[in-house]
């Protein structure tokens, strides 16, 4: 059984982009940690930062509990995530605590600065975490974890260019669970209605998951790209675990 860490910027990103895949992994008995950098402290017009953060921590924990995962918050703050020295040490510390073999994280390109900063921080902390002389709390990891990027939100970058995944996980069987997980984030649904002028929180997620599934001719899908930079694991650990539900989207 693998230790899996899904780590992204804000409460709800992981459910939108990888909830169905995590539900499949949970059904397979893998140990899952869901981590967000922030507790979503900017996500309200009515509540103060710490008040809404407390609400959203609870929502995120309830969502994770639906698949038997534990929830961790790294306690950064919204719009204050930067790839710098102290931040990389904090992320390295989180990796040394959770000790994942497999990590799912944010896309390097996305619509939001926090998402892109998380991607760089997690990528680089994977490299740092096994190095004994790199100063951060916790025992060094045995090896660099297998690293995967989720899709950007909506499958497109900030210039609306399509970002093609390497493969799509068929999440048709666990889509209902993904929807249940996202529905736990009731306060975010209200925030998006007020701030973005959209009251289609669950529907937008469903549309994106359907569009991604169409890339692989399945009803619902979630896309991933494996990061295979120098020194990072090259073997397809996630694809092997998922089996026939992981469908390559490589162009002929
Ligand atoms: Zn986000």
Coordinates of N, CA and C and ligand atoms in Angstrom, one line a residue, residues 8-10 13 112 115, ligand 1:
X8 N -2.4 20.9 -2.3 CA -2.7 22.0 -3.2 C -2.9 23.3 -2.4
X9 N -3.3 24.3 -3.0 CA -3.3 25.6 -2.3 C -4.4 25.8 -1.3
X10 N -5.6 25.6 -1.7 CA -6.8 26.0 -0.9 C -7.8 24.8 -0.7
X13 N -9.6 22.8 -3.9 CA -8.9 22.5 -5.1 C -8.7 21.0 -5.4
X112 N -4.3 31.0 -11.1 CA -4.1 31.7 -9.8 C -2.6 31.6 -9.4
X115 N -1.7 28.8 -6.9 CA -1.6 27.5 -7.5 C -0.2 27.3 -8.1
Ligands
LIG1 ZN1 -7.2 27.3 -5.2

